[in-house]
JSON list of C-alpha atoms in Angstrom, two decimals:
[
{"chain": "B", "resi": 609, "resn": "MET", "atom": "CA", "xyz": [157.64, 227.91, 298.39]},
{"chain": "B", "resi": 610, "resn": "SER", "atom": "CA", "xyz": [154.87, 230.36, 297.52]},
{"chain": "B", "resi": 611, "resn": "ILE", "atom": "CA", "xyz": [153.03, 230.22, 294.22]},
{"chain": "B", "resi": 612, "resn": "LEU", "atom": "CA", "xyz": [154.64, 233.50, 293.11]},
{"chain": "B", "resi": 613, "resn": "ARG", "atom": "CA", "xyz": [158.16, 232.12, 293.57]},
{"chain": "B", "resi": 614, "resn": "LYS", "atom": "CA", "xyz": [157.53, 229.12, 291.32]},
{"chain": "B", "resi": 615, "resn": "SER", "atom": "CA", "xyz": [157.44, 229.20, 287.56]},
{"chain": "B", "resi": 616, "resn": "LEU", "atom": "CA", "xyz": [154.21, 228.94, 285.64]},
{"chain": "B", "resi": 617, "resn": "GLY", "atom": "CA", "xyz": [155.16, 225.44, 284.51]},
{"chain": "B", "resi": 618, "resn": "GLU", "atom": "CA", "xyz": [155.95, 224.29, 288.05]},
{"chain": "B", "resi": 619, "resn": "ASN", "atom": "CA", "xyz": [152.62, 225.64, 289.27]},
{"chain": "B", "resi": 620, "resn": "LEU", "atom": "CA", "xyz": [150.68, 223.95, 286.46]},
{"chain": "B", "resi": 621, "resn": "ALA", "atom": "CA", "xyz": [152.37, 220.61, 287.14]},
{"chain": "B", "resi": 622, "resn": "GLU", "atom": "CA", "xyz": [152.02, 220.88, 290.92]},
{"chain": "B", "resi": 623, "resn": "GLN", "atom": "CA", "xyz": [148.30, 221.59, 290.59]},
{"chain": "B", "resi": 624, "resn": "GLY", "atom": "CA", "xyz": [147.86, 218.63, 288.22]},
{"chain": "B", "resi": 625, "resn": "VAL", "atom": "CA", "xyz": [146.84, 220.76, 285.25]},
{"chain": "B", "resi": 626, "resn": "ILE", "atom": "CA", "xyz": [149.69, 219.26, 283.23]},
{"chain": "B", "resi": 627, "resn": "SER", "atom": "CA", "xyz": [152.00, 216.33, 283.90]},
{"chain": "B", "resi": 628, "resn": "ILE", "atom": "CA", "xyz": [155.75, 216.58, 284.53]},
{"chain": "B", "resi": 629, "resn": "SER", "atom": "CA", "xyz": [156.25, 214.85, 281.18]},
{"chain": "B", "resi": 630, "resn": "GLN", "atom": "CA", "xyz": [154.14, 217.49, 279.44]},
{"chain": "B", "resi": 631, "resn": "LEU", "atom": "CA", "xyz": [156.08, 220.23, 281.21]},
{"chain": "B", "resi": 632, "resn": "ARG", "atom": "CA", "xyz": [159.39, 218.77, 279.99]},
{"chain": "B", "resi": 633, "resn": "GLN", "atom": "CA", "xyz": [158.04, 218.49, 276.43]},
{"chain": "B", "resi": 634, "resn": "ALA", "atom": "CA", "xyz": [156.85, 222.11, 276.53]},
{"chain": "B", "resi": 635, "resn": "GLN", "atom": "CA", "xyz": [160.21, 223.27, 277.92]},
{"chain": "B", "resi": 636, "resn": "ALA", "atom": "CA", "xyz": [161.97, 221.46, 275.07]},
{"chain": "B", "resi": 637, "resn": "GLU", "atom": "CA", "xyz": [159.64, 223.15, 272.55]},
{"chain": "B", "resi": 638, "resn": "GLU", "atom": "CA", "xyz": [160.28, 226.50, 274.23]},
{"chain": "B", "resi": 639, "resn": "LYS", "atom": "CA", "xyz": [164.05, 226.04, 273.77]},
{"chain": "B", "resi": 640, "resn": "ARG", "atom": "CA", "xyz": [163.73, 224.68, 270.26]},
{"chain": "B", "resi": 641, "resn": "SER", "atom": "CA", "xyz": [161.41, 227.35, 268.88]},
{"chain": "B", "resi": 642, "resn": "GLY", "atom": "CA", "xyz": [162.22, 230.32, 271.12]},
{"chain": "B", "resi": 643, "resn": "CYS", "atom": "CA", "xyz": [158.57, 230.77, 272.10]},
{"chain": "B", "resi": 644, "resn": "HIS", "atom": "CA", "xyz": [157.29, 231.34, 275.62]},
{"chain": "B", "resi": 645, "resn": "LEU", "atom": "CA", "xyz": [156.44, 228.29, 277.75]},
{"chain": "B", "resi": 646, "resn": "ARG", "atom": "CA", "xyz": [152.77, 229.29, 277.80]},
{"chain": "B", "resi": 647, "resn": "GLU", "atom": "CA", "xyz": [152.76, 229.30, 273.99]},
{"chain": "B", "resi": 648, "resn": "ALA", "atom": "CA", "xyz": [154.50, 225.92, 273.84]},
{"chain": "B", "resi": 649, "resn": "LEU", "atom": "CA", "xyz": [151.92, 224.41, 276.20]},
{"chain": "B", "resi": 650, "resn": "VAL", "atom": "CA", "xyz": [149.08, 225.66, 273.99]},
{"chain": "B", "resi": 651, "resn": "LYS", "atom": "CA", "xyz": [150.84, 224.71, 270.74]},
{"chain": "B", "resi": 652, "resn": "LEU", "atom": "CA", "xyz": [151.36, 221.15, 271.99]},
{"chain": "B", "resi": 653, "resn": "GLY", "atom": "CA", "xyz": [147.69, 220.93, 273.01]},
{"chain": "B", "resi": 654, "resn": "PHE", "atom": "CA", "xyz": [148.34, 220.46, 276.74]},
{"chain": "B", "resi": 655, "resn": "ILE", "atom": "CA", "xyz": [146.16, 223.43, 277.72]},
{"chain": "B", "resi": 656, "resn": "THR", "atom": "CA", "xyz": [144.03, 226.05, 275.97]},
{"chain": "B", "resi": 657, "resn": "GLU", "atom": "CA", "xyz": [144.74, 229.77, 276.17]},
{"chain": "B", "resi": 658, "resn": "LYS", "atom": "CA", "xyz": [141.51, 230.31, 278.12]},
{"chain": "B", "resi": 659, "resn": "GLU", "atom": "CA", "xyz": [142.39, 227.54, 280.61]},
{"chain": "B", "resi": 660, "resn": "LEU", "atom": "CA", "xyz": [145.82, 229.09, 281.07]},
{"chain": "B", "resi": 661, "resn": "VAL", "atom": "CA", "xyz": [144.36, 232.56, 281.70]},
{"chain": "B", "resi": 662, "resn": "ASN", "atom": "CA", "xyz": [141.83, 231.12, 284.17]},
{"chain": "B", "resi": 663, "resn": "PHE", "atom": "CA", "xyz": [144.61, 229.27, 286.02]},
{"chain": "B", "resi": 664, "resn": "ILE", "atom": "CA", "xyz": [146.84, 232.34, 286.23]},
{"chain": "B", "resi": 665, "resn": "SER", "atom": "CA", "xyz": [143.94, 234.52, 287.37]},
{"chain": "B", "resi": 666, "resn": "SER", "atom": "CA", "xyz": [142.78, 232.12, 290.08]},
{"chain": "B", "resi": 667, "resn": "LYS", "atom": "CA", "xyz": [146.23, 231.15, 291.39]},
{"chain": "B", "resi": 668, "resn": "MET", "atom": "CA", "xyz": [147.76, 234.64, 291.35]},
{"chain": "B", "resi": 669, "resn": "GLY", "atom": "CA", "xyz": [144.65, 236.59, 292.20]},
{"chain": "B", "resi": 670, "resn": "VAL", "atom": "CA", "xyz": [145.18, 238.64, 289.04]},
{"chain": "B", "resi": 671, "resn": "LEU", "atom": "CA", "xyz": [142.31, 240.29, 287.24]},
{"chain": "B", "resi": 672, "resn": "LYS", "atom": "CA", "xyz": [141.28, 238.39, 284.09]},
{"chain": "B", "resi": 673, "resn": "ILE", "atom": "CA", "xyz": [140.04, 240.53, 281.21]},
{"chain": "B", "resi": 674, "resn": "GLU", "atom": "CA", "xyz": [139.09, 240.33, 277.55]},
{"chain": "B", "resi": 675, "resn": "LEU", "atom": "CA", "xyz": [140.84, 243.06, 275.61]},
{"chain": "B", "resi": 676, "resn": "SER", "atom": "CA", "xyz": [138.10, 243.14, 272.98]},
{"chain": "B", "resi": 677, "resn": "ASN", "atom": "CA", "xyz": [135.87, 244.73, 275.64]},
{"chain": "B", "resi": 678, "resn": "TYR", "atom": "CA", "xyz": [138.20, 247.74, 276.00]},
{"chain": "B", "resi": 679, "resn": "ILE", "atom": "CA", "xyz": [138.70, 250.90, 274.00]},
{"chain": "B", "resi": 680, "resn": "ILE", "atom": "CA", "xyz": [142.05, 252.23, 275.12]},
{"chain": "B", "resi": 681, "resn": "GLU", "atom": "CA", "xyz": [142.66, 255.96, 274.97]},
{"chain": "B", "resi": 682, "resn": "PRO", "atom": "CA", "xyz": [145.73, 257.13, 272.99]},
{"chain": "B", "resi": 683, "resn": "ASN", "atom": "CA", "xyz": [147.07, 259.06, 276.01]},
{"chain": "B", "resi": 684, "resn": "ILE", "atom": "CA", "xyz": [147.12, 255.78, 277.99]},
{"chain": "B", "resi": 685, "resn": "ILE", "atom": "CA", "xyz": [148.87, 253.88, 275.19]},
{"chain": "B", "resi": 686, "resn": "LYS", "atom": "CA", "xyz": [151.59, 256.58, 275.10]},
{"chain": "B", "resi": 687, "resn": "ILE", "atom": "CA", "xyz": [152.55, 255.85, 278.72]},
{"chain": "B", "resi": 688, "resn": "ILE", "atom": "CA", "xyz": [154.41, 252.71, 277.61]},
{"chain": "B", "resi": 689, "resn": "PRO", "atom": "CA", "xyz": [156.63, 253.15, 274.54]},
{"chain": "B", "resi": 690, "resn": "ALA", "atom": "CA", "xyz": [156.30, 250.65, 271.70]},
{"chain": "B", "resi": 691, "resn": "GLU", "atom": "CA", "xyz": [159.73, 249.15, 272.42]},
{"chain": "B", "resi": 692, "resn": "LEU", "atom": "CA", "xyz": [158.74, 248.11, 275.96]},
{"chain": "B", "resi": 693, "resn": "ALA", "atom": "CA", "xyz": [155.20, 247.11, 274.98]},
{"chain": "B", "resi": 694, "resn": "LEU", "atom": "CA", "xyz": [156.53, 244.77, 272.29]},
{"chain": "B", "resi": 695, "resn": "LYS", "atom": "CA", "xyz": [159.42, 243.48, 274.41]},
{"chain": "B", "resi": 696, "resn": "TYR", "atom": "CA", "xyz": [157.17, 242.45, 277.29]},
{"chain": "B", "resi": 697, "resn": "GLU", "atom": "CA", "xyz": [153.89, 241.95, 275.40]},
{"chain": "B", "resi": 698, "resn": "VAL", "atom": "CA", "xyz": [152.02, 244.46, 277.53]},
{"chain": "B", "resi": 699, "resn": "ILE", "atom": "CA", "xyz": [149.23, 246.96, 276.84]},
{"chain": "B", "resi": 700, "resn": "PRO", "atom": "CA", "xyz": [148.42, 249.78, 279.29]},
{"chain": "B", "resi": 701, "resn": "LEU", "atom": "CA", "xyz": [144.69, 249.90, 279.99]},
{"chain": "B", "resi": 702, "resn": "LEU", "atom": "CA", "xyz": [143.85, 252.30, 282.75]},
{"chain": "B", "resi": 703, "resn": "LYS", "atom": "CA", "xyz": [145.59, 254.84, 284.98]},
{"chain": "B", "resi": 704, "resn": "ILE", "atom": "CA", "xyz": [144.17, 255.69, 288.39]},
{"chain": "B", "resi": 705, "resn": "GLY", "atom": "CA", "xyz": [146.36, 257.80, 290.65]},
{"chain": "B", "resi": 706, "resn": "ASP", "atom": "CA", "xyz": [149.80, 256.20, 290.91]},
{"chain": "B", "resi": 707, "resn": "ARG", "atom": "CA", "xyz": [148.61, 252.86, 289.48]},
{"chain": "B", "resi": 708, "resn": "LEU", "atom": "CA", "xyz": [148.69, 251.68, 285.89]},
{"chain": "B", "resi": 709, "resn": "THR", "atom": "CA", "xyz": [146.66, 248.59, 285.01]},
{"chain": "B", "resi": 710, "resn": "CYS", "atom": "CA", "xyz": [148.33, 246.67, 282.19]},
{"chain": "B", "resi": 711, "resn": "ALA", "atom": "CA", "xyz": [147.12, 243.71, 280.16]},
{"chain": "B", "resi": 712, "resn": "MET", "atom": "CA", "xyz": [149.76, 241.00, 279.83]},
{"chain": "B", "resi": 713, "resn": "ALA", "atom": "CA", "xyz": [149.87, 237.32, 279.02]},
{"chain": "B", "resi": 714, "resn": "ASP", "atom": "CA", "xyz": [152.66, 236.72, 281.55]},
{"chain": "B", "resi": 715, "resn": "PRO", "atom": "CA", "xyz": [152.03, 238.52, 284.85]},
{"chain": "B", "resi": 716, "resn": "TRP", "atom": "CA", "xyz": [154.71, 236.24, 286.38]},
{"chain": "B", "resi": 717, "resn": "ASN", "atom": "CA", "xyz": [157.37, 238.29, 284.55]},
{"chain": "B", "resi": 718, "resn": "VAL", "atom": "CA", "xyz": [158.92, 240.22, 287.43]},
{"chain": "B", "resi": 719, "resn": "PHE", "atom": "CA", "xyz": [161.51, 241.78, 285.10]},
{"chain": "B", "resi": 720, "resn": "ALA", "atom": "CA", "xyz": [158.72, 243.27, 282.98]},
{"chain": "B", "resi": 721, "resn": "LEU", "atom": "CA", "xyz": [156.86, 244.60, 286.01]},
{"chain": "B", "resi": 722, "resn": "ASP", "atom": "CA", "xyz": [160.04, 246.16, 287.44]},
{"chain": "B", "resi": 723, "resn": "GLU", "atom": "CA", "xyz": [161.12, 247.76, 284.16]},
{"chain": "B", "resi": 724, "resn": "LEU", "atom": "CA", "xyz": [157.64, 249.09, 283.47]},
{"chain": "B", "resi": 725, "resn": "LYS", "atom": "CA", "xyz": [157.47, 250.61, 286.96]},
{"chain": "B", "resi": 726, "resn": "SER", "atom": "CA", "xyz": [160.93, 252.11, 286.56]},
{"chain": "B", "resi": 727, "resn": "HIS", "atom": "CA", "xyz": [160.09, 253.60, 283.15]},
{"chain": "B", "resi": 728, "resn": "THR", "atom": "CA", "xyz": [156.59, 254.90, 283.95]},
{"chain": "B", "resi": 729, "resn": "GLY", "atom": "CA", "xyz": [156.88, 255.74, 287.64]},
{"chain": "B", "resi": 730, "resn": "PHE", "atom": "CA", "xyz": [153.57, 253.96, 288.24]},
{"chain": "B", "resi": 731, "resn": "ILE", "atom": "CA", "xyz": [152.78, 250.91, 290.33]},
{"chain": "B", "resi": 732, "resn": "ILE", "atom": "CA", "xyz": [151.95, 248.27, 287.72]},
{"chain": "B", "resi": 733, "resn": "GLU", "atom": "CA", "xyz": [148.77, 246.26, 288.28]},
{"chain": "B", "resi": 734, "resn": "PRO", "atom": "CA", "xyz": [148.77, 243.32, 285.86]},
{"chain": "B", "resi": 735, "resn": "ALA", "atom": "CA", "xyz": [145.62, 241.95, 284.26]},
{"chain": "B", "resi": 736, "resn": "VAL", "atom": "CA", "xyz": [145.97, 238.60, 282.50]},
{"chain": "B", "resi": 737, "resn": "VAL", "atom": "CA", "xyz": [144.89, 238.06, 278.89]},
{"chain": "B", "resi": 738, "resn": "THR", "atom": "CA", "xyz": [145.55, 235.39, 276.28]},
{"chain": "B", "resi": 739, "resn": "SER", "atom": "CA", "xyz": [148.68, 235.55, 274.12]},
{"chain": "B", "resi": 740, "resn": "THR", "atom": "CA", "xyz": [146.47, 235.91, 271.05]},
{"chain": "B", "resi": 741, "resn": "GLU", "atom": "CA", "xyz": [144.65, 238.91, 272.55]},
{"chain": "B", "resi": 742, "resn": "ILE", "atom": "CA", "xyz": [147.87, 240.67, 273.52]},
{"chain": "B", "resi": 743, "resn": "LYS", "atom": "CA", "xyz": [149.44, 240.10, 270.08]},
{"chain": "B", "resi": 744, "resn": "ASP", "atom": "CA", "xyz": [146.30, 241.42, 268.34]},
{"chain": "B", "resi": 745, "resn": "ALA", "atom": "CA", "xyz": [146.24, 244.48, 270.62]},
{"chain": "B", "resi": 746, "resn": "LEU", "atom": "CA", "xyz": [149.93, 245.19, 270.03]},
{"chain": "B", "resi": 747, "resn": "LYS", "atom": "CA", "xyz": [149.28, 245.20, 266.26]},
{"chain": "B", "resi": 748, "resn": "LYS", "atom": "CA", "xyz": [146.29, 247.49, 266.73]},
{"chain": "B", "resi": 749, "resn": "TYR", "atom": "CA", "xyz": [147.84, 250.03, 269.11]},
{"chain": "B", "resi": 750, "resn": "TYR", "atom": "CA", "xyz": [151.54, 249.97, 268.27]}
]
């Protein structure tokens, strides 16, 4: 099975970044609190946000960025309505031709990528950021 067909948790465990026991604990926390698995892993101290972003970037071949280095133009922000940006925790960064680069903490979310493409008409190029960065940017721009 390819890395893209496995969940984030499965990939982390398979690569030895976390143990199966830690994965199960994080999944239980995810169910209990309603947070994302990545947030549960960080909350439980199994991985840092930066380690998670580095893992996702290296394993998926996704661009890793720091949102604090970007000033995003209002016309770019308007491409994705607040409802979708908040639902999928995504910030549009840059539009070149038919491609829209978007910062997201969960580039594994195929549903988000599909809905964003359907809504915008652009090919979505994800760039991975920490959950904290995306939440801060959502407050700032939306």
